[in-house]
Amino acid sequence: MQTLQTTSLRVIDNQLFILDQQALPQEKRWLPADSVPLLVEHIHALRVRGAPLIGLSASLLLALLAENGEDRDTLARSLETLRASRPTAVNLMNNLDRMKLALAQEDYVSALLAEALRLIEEDKALCDSIAQAGSTLVKPGSRLLTHCNTGGLATAGVGTALGVIALAHQQGKVTNVWVDETRPLLQGGRLTAWELGELGVPYQLITDSMAASLMAKGQVDAIWVGADRIAANGDVANKIGTYSLAVLAKFHGIPFYVAAPQTTLDPNCPNGEAIPIEQRAAAEVTGVAGSFGAVQWAPENAQVYNPAFDVTPASLISGWVLDSGVVTPEQVSGGYFRR
Ligand code: MRU
């Protein structure tokens, strides 16, 4: 495979490397990810994270393993192991379904390579289209609020919700971005703050619990988030804390937009209740860890509930901003995502 570089993925001499998203922003550290156990470990640890990126990294690794001589049966097993690495973001399953079709072809080595590269190029184009469509909804002088990380780190392109915000900022329409730190793993505080800083977009970091009072004070004009899975009725699974923002937005009359590519759609999933929600380790809630070290503040045996995602019902969403354009609540109740 040719040399390849996105914000978070790199291929050199047929080896895959990932940008360690747990080490950012203190350290920019590239780690090898050239075997299935290694990539699965990176995905579990959220060194590789974000719905589109998880799917793209798994697809790229399969293509590289094929090029490096792995046989068809072993690749088929690798594909299923990668598919099971995280349960909620459907981009992984959607991407791997396409890789599975490529694996069934006679010249599966070339087919897997072509498909993985196509997925990367498509993701860049999907992000650009989302940004174009979403930026039309941003009014001049906007103070936007975002949650988790939906930028270039989480995709092969400019990102989803963060891509919208970045383009709207280039168009001179964004005054400030409120960045939820996004407990427990701090994707907002560590990654979104870093990306917005790199892009020169003005932002202020807040703890998740500060969003309500900002809305009450009239300091938030719209909320933009990404998605890990969009069910057929328009319900959206996204990072834990998204649902509370949507409830708050409804109460305060603030538009709540979800930005996602078509790879995040799951027409086979009837509604949010059917979306599998990943439960994660207690240590993520009882303390914090990163390249700065690790600390635990809760009692040693504290009992913990730690779902990585929640579901926002379609009734709380003002618009689904896809690469194909803005989908309205009326379209969604008319069965738009069931097609
Ligand atoms: O657990 P993470 O960090 O992978 O969760 C990421 C999110 O919830 C994002 O909002 C979502 O994947 C969209 S990324 C473009």
Short mmCIF file of C-alpha atoms and ligand atoms in Angstrom, two decimals:
data_model
loop_
_atom_site.label_atom_id
_atom_site.label_comp_id
_atom_site.label_asym_id
_atom_site.label_seq_id
_atom_site.Cartn_x
_atom_site.Cartn_y
_atom_site.Cartn_z
CA MET A 1 0.00 0.00 0.00
CA GLN A 2 1.10 3.52 -0.68
CA THR A 3 2.04 5.79 2.24
CA LEU A 4 -1.14 7.13 3.80
CA GLN A 5 -1.73 9.84 6.36
CA THR A 6 -4.86 11.18 8.04
CA THR A 7 -5.07 13.08 11.32
CA SER A 8 -5.11 9.82 13.33
CA LEU A 9 -4.00 7.03 10.95
CA ARG A 10 -0.72 6.48 9.19
CA VAL A 11 0.57 3.72 6.89
CA ILE A 12 4.32 3.43 6.32
CA ASP A 13 5.98 0.40 4.66
CA ASN A 14 2.71 -1.57 4.84
CA GLN A 15 2.45 -1.06 8.62
CA LEU A 16 -0.43 0.71 10.33
CA PHE A 17 0.22 3.33 13.03
CA ILE A 18 -2.38 5.16 15.11
CA LEU A 19 -2.17 8.51 16.87
CA ASP A 20 -2.64 7.70 20.56
CA GLN A 21 -5.74 9.68 21.53
CA GLN A 22 -5.17 8.88 25.20
CA ALA A 23 -1.82 10.65 25.17
CA LEU A 24 -3.14 13.85 23.54
CA PRO A 25 -2.88 16.75 24.02
CA GLN A 26 0.23 16.46 26.20
CA GLU A 27 2.00 14.07 23.81
CA LYS A 28 1.67 13.38 20.09
CA ARG A 29 2.59 9.72 20.08
CA TRP A 30 2.23 7.32 17.12
CA LEU A 31 1.85 3.64 18.06
CA PRO A 32 2.11 0.53 15.86
CA ALA A 33 -1.24 -1.18 15.19
CA ASP A 34 -0.16 -3.91 12.81
CA SER A 35 -1.92 -6.93 14.29
CA VAL A 36 -5.53 -7.66 15.24
CA PRO A 37 -4.83 -8.06 19.00
CA LEU A 38 -2.89 -4.77 18.98
CA LEU A 39 -5.60 -2.80 17.17
CA VAL A 40 -8.35 -4.33 19.31
CA GLU A 41 -6.40 -3.31 22.42
CA HIS A 42 -6.04 0.27 21.06
CA ILE A 43 -9.77 0.38 20.32
CA HIS A 44 -10.68 -0.94 23.81
CA ALA A 45 -8.39 1.65 25.40
CA LEU A 46 -9.83 4.44 23.18
CA ARG A 47 -6.40 5.19 21.76
CA VAL A 48 -8.34 4.77 18.52
CA ARG A 49 -11.83 6.20 18.98
CA GLY A 50 -14.71 8.01 17.30
CA ALA A 51 -17.31 6.13 15.28
CA PRO A 52 -15.91 6.66 11.74
CA LEU A 53 -12.27 6.20 12.76
CA ILE A 54 -12.86 2.84 14.45
CA GLY A 55 -14.35 1.43 11.23
CA LEU A 56 -11.64 2.90 9.02
CA SER A 57 -8.78 1.64 11.20
CA ALA A 58 -10.20 -1.90 11.23
CA SER A 59 -10.69 -1.85 7.43
CA LEU A 60 -7.18 -0.54 6.81
CA LEU A 61 -5.63 -3.19 9.03
CA LEU A 62 -7.47 -5.97 7.20
CA ALA A 63 -6.22 -4.66 3.85
CA LEU A 64 -2.66 -4.51 5.16
CA LEU A 65 -2.82 -8.01 6.65
CA ALA A 66 -4.00 -9.30 3.26
CA GLU A 67 -1.16 -7.52 1.50
CA ASN A 68 1.27 -8.94 4.03
CA GLY A 69 0.14 -12.50 3.20
CA GLU A 70 -2.65 -13.43 5.63
CA ASP A 71 -4.88 -16.07 3.98
CA ARG A 72 -8.62 -15.70 3.36
CA ASP A 73 -9.80 -17.85 6.29
CA THR A 74 -7.58 -16.06 8.77
CA LEU A 75 -8.72 -12.71 7.39
CA ALA A 76 -12.35 -13.77 7.82
CA ARG A 77 -11.67 -14.57 11.49
CA SER A 78 -9.76 -11.30 11.93
CA LEU A 79 -12.70 -9.40 10.46
CA GLU A 80 -15.11 -10.90 12.98
CA THR A 81 -12.75 -10.22 15.90
CA LEU A 82 -12.45 -6.58 14.81
CA ARG A 83 -16.25 -6.35 14.36
CA ALA A 84 -16.69 -7.28 18.03
CA SER A 85 -14.17 -4.76 19.36
CA ARG A 86 -16.76 -2.09 20.28
CA PRO A 87 -20.52 -2.63 20.16
CA THR A 88 -22.24 0.74 19.82
CA ALA A 89 -20.81 2.62 16.83
CA VAL A 90 -22.32 0.99 13.75
CA ASN A 91 -19.75 2.47 11.34
CA LEU A 92 -17.45 -0.40 12.33
CA MET A 93 -20.04 -3.01 11.30
CA ASN A 94 -21.03 -1.08 8.16
CA ASN A 95 -17.41 -0.71 7.02
CA LEU A 96 -16.63 -4.35 7.76
CA ASP A 97 -19.69 -5.52 5.82
CA ARG A 98 -18.15 -3.87 2.77
CA MET A 99 -14.75 -5.40 3.54
CA LYS A 100 -16.43 -8.81 3.81
CA LEU A 101 -17.80 -8.46 0.28
CA ALA A 102 -14.29 -7.57 -0.91
CA LEU A 103 -12.89 -10.61 0.90
CA ALA A 104 -15.28 -12.84 -1.06
CA GLN A 105 -13.79 -11.71 -4.38
CA GLU A 106 -11.29 -13.87 -6.25
CA ASP A 107 -8.48 -11.33 -6.01
CA TYR A 108 -9.31 -10.48 -2.42
CA VAL A 109 -5.94 -8.84 -1.73
CA SER A 110 -6.50 -6.11 -4.34
CA ALA A 111 -10.20 -5.91 -3.52
CA LEU A 112 -9.60 -5.36 0.22
CA LEU A 113 -6.97 -2.72 -0.48
CA ALA A 114 -9.18 -0.88 -2.94
CA GLU A 115 -12.16 -1.01 -0.56
CA ALA A 116 -10.21 0.24 2.47
CA LEU A 117 -8.80 3.17 0.47
CA ARG A 118 -12.25 3.90 -0.95
CA LEU A 119 -13.72 3.98 2.58
CA ILE A 120 -11.06 6.50 3.64
CA GLU A 121 -11.63 8.73 0.61
CA GLU A 122 -15.40 8.45 1.00
CA ASP A 123 -15.19 9.43 4.66
CA LYS A 124 -13.27 12.60 3.75
CA ALA A 125 -15.93 13.50 1.19
CA LEU A 126 -18.77 12.66 3.62
CA CYS A 127 -17.24 14.98 6.22
CA ASP A 128 -16.95 17.82 3.68
CA SER A 129 -20.58 17.40 2.63
CA ILE A 130 -21.77 17.35 6.25
CA ALA A 131 -19.81 20.55 6.95
CA GLN A 132 -21.35 22.26 3.91
CA ALA A 133 -24.89 21.20 4.80
CA GLY A 134 -24.53 21.97 8.51
CA SER A 135 -22.92 25.38 8.09
CA THR A 136 -26.09 26.67 6.40
CA LEU A 137 -27.87 26.19 9.75
CA VAL A 138 -25.35 28.28 11.73
CA LYS A 139 -26.43 31.90 12.19
CA PRO A 140 -23.94 34.79 12.32
CA GLY A 141 -22.66 35.52 15.83
CA SER A 142 -23.38 31.99 17.06
CA ARG A 143 -22.31 30.65 20.41
CA LEU A 144 -22.33 26.88 19.92
CA LEU A 145 -22.01 24.04 22.41
CA THR A 146 -20.50 20.66 21.56
CA HIS A 147 -19.93 17.39 23.40
CA CYS A 148 -17.24 14.69 23.11
CA ASN A 149 -14.92 14.85 20.08
CA THR A 150 -16.22 14.76 16.53
CA GLY A 151 -13.29 16.31 14.67
CA GLY A 152 -10.49 15.23 12.36
CA LEU A 153 -9.22 12.98 15.15
CA ALA A 154 -12.41 10.90 14.97
CA THR A 155 -12.64 10.68 11.16
CA ALA A 156 -10.43 10.68 8.07
CA GLY A 157 -11.61 14.16 7.15
CA VAL A 158 -12.60 17.42 8.84
CA GLY A 159 -14.96 15.69 11.25
CA THR A 160 -18.74 15.70 11.65
CA ALA A 161 -20.19 18.18 14.17
CA LEU A 162 -16.77 19.76 14.62
CA GLY A 163 -16.37 20.00 10.83
CA VAL A 164 -19.60 22.02 10.73
CA ILE A 165 -18.34 24.29 13.50
CA ALA A 166 -14.92 24.76 11.83
CA LEU A 167 -16.47 25.68 8.46
CA ALA A 168 -19.02 28.01 10.06
CA HIS A 169 -16.10 29.67 11.87
CA GLN A 170 -14.23 30.11 8.58
CA GLN A 171 -17.40 31.75 7.28
CA GLY A 172 -17.17 34.22 10.19
CA LYS A 173 -20.33 33.00 11.93
CA VAL A 174 -18.99 31.52 15.19
CA THR A 175 -18.31 33.78 18.16
CA ASN A 176 -17.57 31.09 20.73
CA VAL A 177 -17.71 27.33 21.24
CA TRP A 178 -18.59 25.92 24.64
CA VAL A 179 -16.68 22.64 24.92
CA ASP A 180 -18.13 20.08 27.34
CA GLU A 181 -15.20 18.31 28.98
CA THR A 182 -17.17 15.04 28.53
CA ARG A 183 -16.68 12.95 31.64
CA PRO A 184 -15.51 10.33 32.26
CA LEU A 185 -12.87 10.09 29.51
CA LEU A 186 -12.60 13.81 28.75
CA GLN A 187 -12.72 13.62 24.95
CA GLY A 188 -13.95 17.23 24.98
CA GLY A 189 -11.43 18.60 27.47
CA ARG A 190 -8.46 16.80 25.94
CA LEU A 191 -9.28 16.41 22.22
CA THR A 192 -11.90 18.94 21.13
CA ALA A 193 -10.20 21.75 23.04
CA TRP A 194 -6.92 20.78 21.34
CA GLU A 195 -8.45 20.57 17.85
CA LEU A 196 -10.29 23.89 18.16
CA GLY A 197 -7.08 25.51 19.39
CA GLU A 198 -5.18 24.16 16.37
CA LEU A 199 -7.93 25.47 14.08
CA GLY A 200 -7.94 28.90 15.73
CA VAL A 201 -11.62 28.63 16.72
CA PRO A 202 -12.43 30.55 19.95
CA TYR A 203 -13.66 28.18 22.66
CA GLN A 204 -14.21 27.92 26.38
CA LEU A 205 -13.93 24.62 28.19
CA ILE A 206 -16.70 23.82 30.69
CA THR A 207 -17.49 20.86 32.91
CA ASP A 208 -20.58 18.99 31.70
CA SER A 209 -22.64 20.25 34.63
CA MET A 210 -22.18 23.90 33.56
CA ALA A 211 -24.17 23.57 30.33
CA ALA A 212 -27.58 24.03 31.99
CA SER A 213 -26.79 27.37 33.60
CA LEU A 214 -25.25 28.67 30.35
CA MET A 215 -28.45 27.80 28.51
CA ALA A 216 -30.55 29.45 31.22
CA LYS A 217 -28.47 32.62 30.82
CA GLY A 218 -29.07 32.67 27.03
CA GLN A 219 -25.41 31.95 26.26
CA VAL A 220 -25.96 29.00 23.90
CA ASP A 221 -27.50 29.50 20.44
CA ALA A 222 -27.31 25.87 19.19
CA ILE A 223 -25.92 22.48 20.22
CA TRP A 224 -23.97 20.31 17.78
CA VAL A 225 -23.09 16.68 18.47
CA GLY A 226 -22.05 13.60 16.50
CA ALA A 227 -23.54 10.11 16.56
CA ASP A 228 -22.46 6.51 16.98
CA ARG A 229 -25.65 5.00 15.59
CA ILE A 230 -28.86 6.42 14.18
CA ALA A 231 -31.80 4.02 14.44
CA ALA A 232 -34.61 3.73 11.88
CA ASN A 233 -36.92 5.98 13.94
CA GLY A 234 -34.23 8.69 14.23
CA ASP A 235 -33.15 7.92 17.82
CA VAL A 236 -29.43 8.59 18.23
CA ALA A 237 -26.80 6.86 20.36
CA ASN A 238 -23.89 9.16 21.18
CA LYS A 239 -21.41 9.80 24.00
CA ILE A 240 -22.91 9.64 27.49
CA GLY A 241 -24.20 13.09 28.41
CA THR A 242 -25.69 13.82 24.98
CA TYR A 243 -29.22 12.98 26.11
CA SER A 244 -29.11 15.41 29.04
CA LEU A 245 -27.99 18.18 26.65
CA ALA A 246 -30.93 17.40 24.35
CA VAL A 247 -33.41 17.58 27.25
CA LEU A 248 -31.90 20.88 28.36
CA ALA A 249 -32.01 22.21 24.79
CA LYS A 250 -35.72 21.38 24.50
CA PHE A 251 -36.48 23.07 27.83
CA HIS A 252 -34.63 26.22 26.81
CA GLY A 253 -35.84 26.28 23.18
CA ILE A 254 -32.36 25.80 21.72
CA PRO A 255 -31.83 23.90 18.43
CA PHE A 256 -30.15 20.52 18.90
CA TYR A 257 -28.39 19.16 15.80
CA VAL A 258 -26.84 15.74 15.17
CA ALA A 259 -24.19 15.55 12.44
CA ALA A 260 -23.23 12.16 11.00
CA PRO A 261 -22.26 10.40 7.79
CA GLN A 262 -24.39 7.72 6.12
CA THR A 263 -22.05 5.08 7.64
CA THR A 264 -23.67 5.88 11.03
CA LEU A 265 -27.17 4.91 9.88
CA ASP A 266 -28.65 1.59 10.99
CA PRO A 267 -31.99 1.08 9.21
CA ASN A 268 -32.15 -2.45 10.64
CA CYS A 269 -32.24 -1.12 14.19
CA PRO A 270 -35.85 -0.09 14.89
CA ASN A 271 -35.22 2.39 17.73
CA GLY A 272 -32.83 3.51 20.43
CA GLU A 273 -33.82 0.73 22.82
CA ALA A 274 -32.37 -1.80 20.39
CA ILE A 275 -28.95 -0.09 20.26
CA PRO A 276 -26.35 -2.01 22.31
CA ILE A 277 -24.75 0.30 24.85
CA GLU A 278 -21.17 -0.43 25.83
CA GLN A 279 -20.47 -0.66 29.57
CA ARG A 280 -16.95 0.27 30.55
CA ALA A 281 -14.50 -0.19 33.41
CA ALA A 282 -15.09 1.28 36.85
CA ALA A 283 -11.63 2.87 36.89
CA GLU A 284 -12.75 5.41 34.27
CA VAL A 285 -15.22 6.85 36.80
CA THR A 286 -13.26 6.39 40.03
CA GLY A 287 -10.28 8.35 38.73
CA VAL A 288 -8.52 9.67 35.65
CA ALA A 289 -5.55 8.49 33.57
CA GLY A 290 -3.53 9.82 30.65
CA SER A 291 0.01 10.64 29.60
CA PHE A 292 0.06 12.85 32.73
CA GLY A 293 -0.28 9.76 34.95
CA ALA A 294 -3.15 8.14 36.81
CA VAL A 295 -5.03 9.01 39.95
CA GLN A 296 -7.96 7.49 41.80
CA TRP A 297 -10.07 9.66 44.08
CA ALA A 298 -13.02 7.36 44.84
CA PRO A 299 -12.88 4.74 47.62
CA GLU A 300 -10.98 1.60 46.60
CA ASN A 301 -14.08 -0.59 46.19
CA ALA A 302 -16.55 2.05 45.01
CA GLN A 303 -19.41 0.53 43.00
CA VAL A 304 -19.71 2.15 39.60
CA TYR A 305 -22.19 2.44 36.70
CA ASN A 306 -20.36 3.43 33.51
CA PRO A 307 -22.28 3.31 30.22
CA ALA A 308 -20.19 4.83 27.42
CA PHE A 309 -23.20 6.11 25.46
CA ASP A 310 -26.79 7.19 25.89
CA VAL A 311 -29.74 7.43 23.53
CA THR A 312 -31.36 10.71 22.54
CA PRO A 313 -34.94 10.20 21.34
CA ALA A 314 -35.78 11.59 17.92
CA SER A 315 -38.40 13.88 19.48
CA LEU A 316 -35.61 16.01 21.01
CA ILE A 317 -33.63 16.46 17.77
CA SER A 318 -34.09 19.57 15.59
CA GLY A 319 -32.20 18.22 12.58
CA TRP A 320 -30.05 15.29 11.45
CA VAL A 321 -27.26 16.73 9.32
CA LEU A 322 -26.03 14.07 6.95
CA ASP A 323 -23.73 14.15 3.93
CA SER A 324 -26.89 14.14 1.81
CA GLY A 325 -28.23 17.27 3.52
CA VAL A 326 -30.38 18.28 6.47
CA VAL A 327 -33.09 15.79 7.46
CA THR A 328 -36.04 17.37 9.30
CA PRO A 329 -38.15 15.90 12.14
CA GLU A 330 -41.09 15.72 9.69
CA GLN A 331 -39.02 13.63 7.27
CA VAL A 332 -37.91 11.34 10.09
CA SER A 333 -41.47 10.76 11.33
CA GLY A 334 -42.39 10.08 7.69
CA GLY A 335 -39.93 7.15 7.71
CA TYR A 336 -36.83 8.78 6.15
CA PHE A 337 -34.36 6.49 7.95
CA ARG A 338 -36.39 3.36 7.29
CA ARG A 339 -35.51 3.40 3.59
O1 MRU B 1 -16.15 6.61 23.05
P1 MRU B 1 -15.81 7.46 21.87
O2 MRU B 1 -14.83 8.54 22.17
O3 MRU B 1 -15.42 6.63 20.66
O4 MRU B 1 -17.19 8.17 21.52
C1 MRU B 1 -17.23 9.05 20.43
C2 MRU B 1 -18.52 9.74 20.25
O5 MRU B 1 -19.48 9.49 20.95
C3 MRU B 1 -18.63 10.67 19.09
O6 MRU B 1 -19.52 11.70 19.36
C4 MRU B 1 -19.11 9.89 17.86
O7 MRU B 1 -18.36 8.73 17.68
C5 MRU B 1 -19.05 10.70 16.63
S1 MRU B 1 -17.36 10.92 16.05
C6 MRU B 1 -17.42 11.74 14.58
#
